[in-house]
Short mmCIF file of C-alpha atoms and ligand atoms in Angstrom, two decimals:
data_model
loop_
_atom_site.label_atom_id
_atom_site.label_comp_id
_atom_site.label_asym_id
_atom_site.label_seq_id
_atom_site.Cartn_x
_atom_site.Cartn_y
_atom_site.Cartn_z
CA UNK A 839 129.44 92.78 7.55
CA UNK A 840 131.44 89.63 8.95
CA UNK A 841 130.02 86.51 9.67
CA UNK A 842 130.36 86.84 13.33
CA UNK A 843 127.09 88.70 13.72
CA UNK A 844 124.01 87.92 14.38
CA UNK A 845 120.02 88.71 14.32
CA UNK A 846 117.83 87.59 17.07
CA UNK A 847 114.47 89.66 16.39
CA UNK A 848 112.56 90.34 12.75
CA UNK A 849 108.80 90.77 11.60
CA UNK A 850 108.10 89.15 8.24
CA UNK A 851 104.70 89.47 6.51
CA UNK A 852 103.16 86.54 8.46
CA UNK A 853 102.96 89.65 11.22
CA UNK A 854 103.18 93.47 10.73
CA UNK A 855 106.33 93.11 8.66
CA UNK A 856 106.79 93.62 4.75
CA UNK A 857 109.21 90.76 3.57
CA UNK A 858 108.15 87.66 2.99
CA UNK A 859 109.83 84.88 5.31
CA UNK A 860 112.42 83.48 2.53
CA UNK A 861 113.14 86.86 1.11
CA UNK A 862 113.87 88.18 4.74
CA UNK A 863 116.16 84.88 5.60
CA UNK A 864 117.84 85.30 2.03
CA UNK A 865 118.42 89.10 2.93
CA UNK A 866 120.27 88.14 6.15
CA UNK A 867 122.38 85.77 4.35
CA UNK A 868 123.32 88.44 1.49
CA UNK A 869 124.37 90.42 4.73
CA UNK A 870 126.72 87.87 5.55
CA UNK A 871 125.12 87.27 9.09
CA UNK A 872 125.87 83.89 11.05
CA UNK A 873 122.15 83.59 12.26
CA UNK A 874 118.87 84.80 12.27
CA UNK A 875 115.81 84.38 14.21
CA UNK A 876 112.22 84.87 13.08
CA UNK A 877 109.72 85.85 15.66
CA UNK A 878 106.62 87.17 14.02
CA UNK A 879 103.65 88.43 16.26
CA UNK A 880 101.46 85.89 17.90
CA UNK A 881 102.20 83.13 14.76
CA UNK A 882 104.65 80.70 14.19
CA UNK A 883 103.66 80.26 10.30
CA UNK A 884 106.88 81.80 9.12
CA UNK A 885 109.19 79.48 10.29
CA UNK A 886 108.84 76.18 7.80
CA UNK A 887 109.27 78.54 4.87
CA UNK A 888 111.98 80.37 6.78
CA UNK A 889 113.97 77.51 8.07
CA UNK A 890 114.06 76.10 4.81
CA UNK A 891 115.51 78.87 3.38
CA UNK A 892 118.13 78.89 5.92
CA UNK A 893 119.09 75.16 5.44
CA UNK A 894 119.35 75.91 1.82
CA UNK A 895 121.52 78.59 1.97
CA UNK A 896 123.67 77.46 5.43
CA UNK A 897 122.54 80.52 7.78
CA UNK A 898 122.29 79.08 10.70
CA UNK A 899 118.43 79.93 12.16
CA UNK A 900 116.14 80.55 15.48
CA UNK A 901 112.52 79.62 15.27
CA UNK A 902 111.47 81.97 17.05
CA UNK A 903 107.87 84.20 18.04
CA UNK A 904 106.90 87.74 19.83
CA UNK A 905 103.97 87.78 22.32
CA UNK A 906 102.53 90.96 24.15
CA UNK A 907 101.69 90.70 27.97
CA UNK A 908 100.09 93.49 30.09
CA UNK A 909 101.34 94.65 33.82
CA UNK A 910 100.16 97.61 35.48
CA UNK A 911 102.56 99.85 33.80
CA UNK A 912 101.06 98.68 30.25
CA UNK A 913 102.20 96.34 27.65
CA UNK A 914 105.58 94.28 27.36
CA UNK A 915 106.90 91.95 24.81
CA UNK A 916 108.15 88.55 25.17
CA UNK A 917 110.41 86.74 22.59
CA UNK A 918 110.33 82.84 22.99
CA UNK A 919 113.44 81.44 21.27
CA UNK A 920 113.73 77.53 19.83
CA UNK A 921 109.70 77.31 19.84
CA UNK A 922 109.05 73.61 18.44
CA UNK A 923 106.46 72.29 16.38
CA UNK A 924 103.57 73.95 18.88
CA UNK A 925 101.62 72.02 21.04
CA UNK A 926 98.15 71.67 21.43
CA UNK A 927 98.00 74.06 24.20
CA UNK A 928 100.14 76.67 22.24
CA UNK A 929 98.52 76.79 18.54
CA UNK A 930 94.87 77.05 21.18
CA UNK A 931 96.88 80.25 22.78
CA UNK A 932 97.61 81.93 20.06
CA UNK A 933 94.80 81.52 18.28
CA UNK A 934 93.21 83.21 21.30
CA UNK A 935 96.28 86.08 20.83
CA UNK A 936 95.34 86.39 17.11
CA UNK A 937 91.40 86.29 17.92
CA UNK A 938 91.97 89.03 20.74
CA UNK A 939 93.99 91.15 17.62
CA UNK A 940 91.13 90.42 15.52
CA UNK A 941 88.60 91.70 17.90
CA UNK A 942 90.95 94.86 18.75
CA UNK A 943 91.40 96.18 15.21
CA UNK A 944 87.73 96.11 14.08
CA UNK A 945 86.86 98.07 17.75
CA UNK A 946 89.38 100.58 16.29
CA UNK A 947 88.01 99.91 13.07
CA UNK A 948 84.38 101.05 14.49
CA UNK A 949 86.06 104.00 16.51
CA UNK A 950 87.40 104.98 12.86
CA UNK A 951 83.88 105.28 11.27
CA UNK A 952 83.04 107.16 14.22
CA UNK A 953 85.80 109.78 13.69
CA UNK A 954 84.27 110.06 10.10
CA UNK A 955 86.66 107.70 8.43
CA UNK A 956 84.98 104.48 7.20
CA UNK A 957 87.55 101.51 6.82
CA UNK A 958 86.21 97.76 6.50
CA UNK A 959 88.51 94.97 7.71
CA UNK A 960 88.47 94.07 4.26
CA UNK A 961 90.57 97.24 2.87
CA UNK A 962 92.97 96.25 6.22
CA UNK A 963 93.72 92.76 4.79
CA UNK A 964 94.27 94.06 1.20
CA UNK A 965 97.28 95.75 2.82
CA UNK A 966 98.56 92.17 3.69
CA UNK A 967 97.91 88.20 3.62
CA UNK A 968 99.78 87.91 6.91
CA UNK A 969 97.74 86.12 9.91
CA UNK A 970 98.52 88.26 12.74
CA UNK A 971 97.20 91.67 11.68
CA UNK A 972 97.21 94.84 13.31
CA UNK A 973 97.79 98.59 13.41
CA UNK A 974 100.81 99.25 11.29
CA UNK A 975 98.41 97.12 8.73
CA UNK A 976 95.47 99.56 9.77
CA UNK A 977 98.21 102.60 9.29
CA UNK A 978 98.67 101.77 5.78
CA UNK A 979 94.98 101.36 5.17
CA UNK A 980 94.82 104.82 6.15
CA UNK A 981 97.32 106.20 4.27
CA UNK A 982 96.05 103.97 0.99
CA UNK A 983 92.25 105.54 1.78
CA UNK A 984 93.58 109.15 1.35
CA UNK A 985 92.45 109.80 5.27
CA UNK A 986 95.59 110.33 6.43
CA UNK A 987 99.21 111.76 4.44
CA UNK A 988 101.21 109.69 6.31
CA UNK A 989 101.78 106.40 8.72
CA UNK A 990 103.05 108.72 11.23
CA UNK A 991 99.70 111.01 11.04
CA UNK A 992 97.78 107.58 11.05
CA UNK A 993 99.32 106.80 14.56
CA UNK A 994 100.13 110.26 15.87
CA UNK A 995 96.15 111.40 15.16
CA UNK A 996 94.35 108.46 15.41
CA UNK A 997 95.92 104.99 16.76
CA UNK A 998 99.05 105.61 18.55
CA UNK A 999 98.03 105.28 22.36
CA UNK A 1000 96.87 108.65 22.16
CA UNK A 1001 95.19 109.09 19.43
CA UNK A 1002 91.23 109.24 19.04
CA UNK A 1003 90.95 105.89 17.66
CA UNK A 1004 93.11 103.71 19.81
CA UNK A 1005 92.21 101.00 21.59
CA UNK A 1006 94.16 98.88 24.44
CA UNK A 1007 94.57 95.07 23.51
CA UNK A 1008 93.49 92.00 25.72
CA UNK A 1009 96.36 90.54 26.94
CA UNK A 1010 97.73 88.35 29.62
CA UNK A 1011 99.67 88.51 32.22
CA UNK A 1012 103.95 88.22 32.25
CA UNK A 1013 103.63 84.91 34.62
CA UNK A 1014 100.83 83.71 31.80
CA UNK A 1015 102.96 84.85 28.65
CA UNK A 1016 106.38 83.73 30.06
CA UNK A 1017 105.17 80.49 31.40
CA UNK A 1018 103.08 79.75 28.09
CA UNK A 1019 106.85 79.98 26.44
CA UNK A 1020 109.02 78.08 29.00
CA UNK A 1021 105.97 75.53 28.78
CA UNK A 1022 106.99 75.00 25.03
CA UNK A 1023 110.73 74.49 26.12
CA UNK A 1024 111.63 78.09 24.25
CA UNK A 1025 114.01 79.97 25.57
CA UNK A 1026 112.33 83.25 27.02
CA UNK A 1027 113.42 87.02 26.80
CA UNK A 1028 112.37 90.14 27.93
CA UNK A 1029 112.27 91.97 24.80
CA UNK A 1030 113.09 96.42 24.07
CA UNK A 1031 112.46 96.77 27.95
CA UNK A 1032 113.46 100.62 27.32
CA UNK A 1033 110.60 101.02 24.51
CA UNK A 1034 108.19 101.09 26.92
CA UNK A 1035 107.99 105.13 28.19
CA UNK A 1036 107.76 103.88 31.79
CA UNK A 1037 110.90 101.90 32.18
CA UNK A 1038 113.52 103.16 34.75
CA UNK A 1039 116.66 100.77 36.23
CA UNK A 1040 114.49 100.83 39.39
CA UNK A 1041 111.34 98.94 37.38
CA UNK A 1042 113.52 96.73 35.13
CA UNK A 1043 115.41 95.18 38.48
CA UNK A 1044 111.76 94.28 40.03
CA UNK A 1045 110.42 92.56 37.17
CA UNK A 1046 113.75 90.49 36.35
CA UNK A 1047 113.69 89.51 40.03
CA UNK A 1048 109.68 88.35 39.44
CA UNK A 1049 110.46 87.30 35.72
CA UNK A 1050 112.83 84.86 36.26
CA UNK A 1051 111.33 83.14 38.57
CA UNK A 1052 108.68 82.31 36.49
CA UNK A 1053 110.94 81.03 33.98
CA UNK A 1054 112.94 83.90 32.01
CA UNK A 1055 116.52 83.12 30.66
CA UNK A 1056 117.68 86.29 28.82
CA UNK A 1057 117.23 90.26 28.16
CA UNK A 1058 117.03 91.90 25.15
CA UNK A 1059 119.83 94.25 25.61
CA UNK A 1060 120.44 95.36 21.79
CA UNK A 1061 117.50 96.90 20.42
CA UNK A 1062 117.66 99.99 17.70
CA UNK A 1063 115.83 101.63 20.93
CA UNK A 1064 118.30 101.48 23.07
CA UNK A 1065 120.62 104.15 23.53
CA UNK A 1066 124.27 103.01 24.91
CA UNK A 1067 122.62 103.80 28.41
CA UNK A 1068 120.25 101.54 27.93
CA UNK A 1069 122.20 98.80 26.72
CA UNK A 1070 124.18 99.53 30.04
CA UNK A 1071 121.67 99.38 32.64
CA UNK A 1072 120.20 95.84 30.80
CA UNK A 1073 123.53 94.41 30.63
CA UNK A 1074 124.11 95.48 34.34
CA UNK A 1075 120.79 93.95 35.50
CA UNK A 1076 121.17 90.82 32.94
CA UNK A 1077 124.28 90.24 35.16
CA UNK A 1078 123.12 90.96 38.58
CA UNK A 1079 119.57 88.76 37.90
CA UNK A 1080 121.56 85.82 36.04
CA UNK A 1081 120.24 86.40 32.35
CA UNK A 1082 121.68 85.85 29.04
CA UNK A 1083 121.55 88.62 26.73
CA UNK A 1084 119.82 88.49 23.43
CA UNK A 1085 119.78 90.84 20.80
CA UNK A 1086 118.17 91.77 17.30
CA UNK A 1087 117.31 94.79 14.79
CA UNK A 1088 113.41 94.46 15.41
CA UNK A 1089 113.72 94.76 11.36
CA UNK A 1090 109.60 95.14 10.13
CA UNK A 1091 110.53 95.63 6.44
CA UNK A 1092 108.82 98.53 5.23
CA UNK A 1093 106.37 99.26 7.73
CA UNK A 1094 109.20 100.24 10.59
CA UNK A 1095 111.25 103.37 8.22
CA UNK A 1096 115.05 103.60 9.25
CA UNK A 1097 115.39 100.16 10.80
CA UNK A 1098 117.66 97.95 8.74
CA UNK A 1099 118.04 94.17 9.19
CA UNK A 1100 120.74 93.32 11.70
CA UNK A 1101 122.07 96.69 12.10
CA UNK A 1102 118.90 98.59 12.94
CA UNK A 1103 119.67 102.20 12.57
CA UNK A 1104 123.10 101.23 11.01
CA UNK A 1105 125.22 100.67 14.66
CA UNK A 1106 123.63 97.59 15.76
CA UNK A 1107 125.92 95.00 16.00
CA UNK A 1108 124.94 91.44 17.48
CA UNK A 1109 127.60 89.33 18.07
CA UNK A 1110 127.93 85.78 17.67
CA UNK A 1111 128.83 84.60 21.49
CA UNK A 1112 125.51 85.65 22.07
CA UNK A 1113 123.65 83.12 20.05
CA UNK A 1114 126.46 80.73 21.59
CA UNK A 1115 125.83 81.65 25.16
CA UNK A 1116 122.38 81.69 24.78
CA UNK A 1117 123.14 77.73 22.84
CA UNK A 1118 124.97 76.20 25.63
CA UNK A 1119 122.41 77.00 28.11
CA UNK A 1120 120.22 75.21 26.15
CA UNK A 1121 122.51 71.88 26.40
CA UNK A 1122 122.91 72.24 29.91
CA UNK A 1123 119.44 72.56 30.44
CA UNK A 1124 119.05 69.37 28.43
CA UNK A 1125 116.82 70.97 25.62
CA UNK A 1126 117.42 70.98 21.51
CA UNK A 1127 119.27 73.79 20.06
P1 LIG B 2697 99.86 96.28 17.35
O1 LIG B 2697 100.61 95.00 17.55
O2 LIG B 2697 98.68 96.12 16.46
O3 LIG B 2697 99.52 96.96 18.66
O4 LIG B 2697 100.84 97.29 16.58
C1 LIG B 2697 102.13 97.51 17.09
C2 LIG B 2697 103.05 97.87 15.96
O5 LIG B 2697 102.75 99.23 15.58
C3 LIG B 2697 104.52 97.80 16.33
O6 LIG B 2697 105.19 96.97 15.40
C4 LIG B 2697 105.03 99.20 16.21
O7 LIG B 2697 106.21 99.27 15.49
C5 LIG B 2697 103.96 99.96 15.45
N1 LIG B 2697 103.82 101.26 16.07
C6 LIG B 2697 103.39 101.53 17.31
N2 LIG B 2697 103.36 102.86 17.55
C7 LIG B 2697 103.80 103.45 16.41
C8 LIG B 2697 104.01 104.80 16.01
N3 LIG B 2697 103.75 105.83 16.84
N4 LIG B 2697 104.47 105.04 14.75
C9 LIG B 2697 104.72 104.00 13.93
N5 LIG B 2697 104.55 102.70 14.24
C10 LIG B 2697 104.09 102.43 15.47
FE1 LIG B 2698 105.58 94.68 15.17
FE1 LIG B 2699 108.11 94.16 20.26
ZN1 LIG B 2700 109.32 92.87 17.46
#
């Protein structure tokens, strides 16, 4: 792969991914990629070690994070792009994020022992040292308890959204979650609109008309679940609502099967111009890239 493309969303072990942050930064720049963001669920304790990494070996990088809000449809995901050193107000918000993950898994945890299948919090963080925990962590617990043959079983029987252990996750709003980020100065995008079930072109061009105004900049158009449609109907709307477009693999290491860095199912292709684009915003808008 040329050095004209880019990765704008990965999970490294901080989160609910496998790699550790150097090994995954070192893994993009064996790939030959330009860039490459880290943006870790709800924790920003990746990006020191990853940045480093990046510096040392002269991939350019995005400190980045992943946060989940809630509308009335359900749950969506933010990425906030060029977070600083957090503020105050930040490392006290997701804290709260991490405590309300916390609290989550050991509900599921208790609905678990209920279903006959006994797993303490402590067999969850054997699975990983990582600060923001949750169920792909619980999944593997599972699997490593002999309760379940697979990750897929763990989710598809007992907490996927429909399985008998599952339980929904305190979260905040999209004006809360975007304005939390554009508070920080990060650049803010709409992340894998088309993972959520619920998503039509109808519901995408309401929230981008209610998103930006609150302070979003960009959509994440390539995502290893979007089909060519997809990508279509974001860039389409990106361009009619006055977005950038972002892009990444969502790459989770081990714990996401078939996703690869930077070229997620093996067509993803990021290119360069939009890290640029996404760049020169920045220096109009008077903020550090
Ligand atoms: P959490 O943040 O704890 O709600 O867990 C979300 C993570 O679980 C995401 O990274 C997803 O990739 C993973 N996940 C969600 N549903 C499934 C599923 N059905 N099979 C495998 N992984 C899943
Ligand atoms: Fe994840
Ligand atoms: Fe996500
Ligand atoms: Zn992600």
């Amino acid at each position: 792969m040329s050095g004209r493309y880019i990765d704008l969303h990965t999970h490294s072990a901080i989160s609910d991914g496998t790699d550790e942050p150097a090994d995954l930064v070192k893994k993009a720049a064996r790939l030959g990629l330009a860039a490459v963001a880290l943006t870790d669920h709800d924790s920003l304790a990746g990006l020191a070690e990853a940045g480093e990494t990046a510096r040392a070996l002269g991939i350019d990088f995005v400190r980045g994070v992943e946060i989940a809000v809630r509308d009335d449809f359900g749950e969506l995901h933010l990425l906030g792009l060029w977070m600083p050193e957090p503020s105050a107000r930040m490392r006290e918000a997701l804290a709260t994020l991490r405590r309300q993950r916390a609290e989550r898994n050991q509900a599921m945890l208790d609905a678990l022992r209920a279903n006959g299948m006994p797993l303490t919090m402590e067999e969850v963080r054997a699975v990983s040292k990582g600060e923001a925990l949750g169920r792909p962590h619980i999944a593997r617990a599972l699997v490593d308890k002999g309760y379940v043959a697979s990750r897929k079983e763990a989710f598809d029987r007992y907490i996927g959204w429909s399985g008998a252990a599952f339980v929904p996750r305190e979260l905040v709003s999209p004006k809360e979650g975007i304005q939390l980020l554009r508070g920080e100065g990060a650049t803010v995008a709409l992340a894998h609109p088309f993972l959520s079930r619920l998503m039509t072109r109808e519901r995408l061009d309401d929230l981008l008309s209610d998103f930006r105004a609150w302070g979003l900049s960009a959509l994440e158009a390539y995502h290893n679940a979007h089909d060519a449609r997809q990508v279509r109907i974001c860039t389409d709307l990106a361009a009619k609502h006055k977005l950038l477009l972002t892009g990444g693999s969502d790459y989770h290491g081990d714990n996401k099967d078939g996703i690869a860095l930077a070229v997620g199912r093996g067509n993803l292709r990021v290119p360069h111009w939009v890290l640029s684009a996404l760049r020169d915003q920045r220096k109009r808008q008077g903020l550090w890239v």
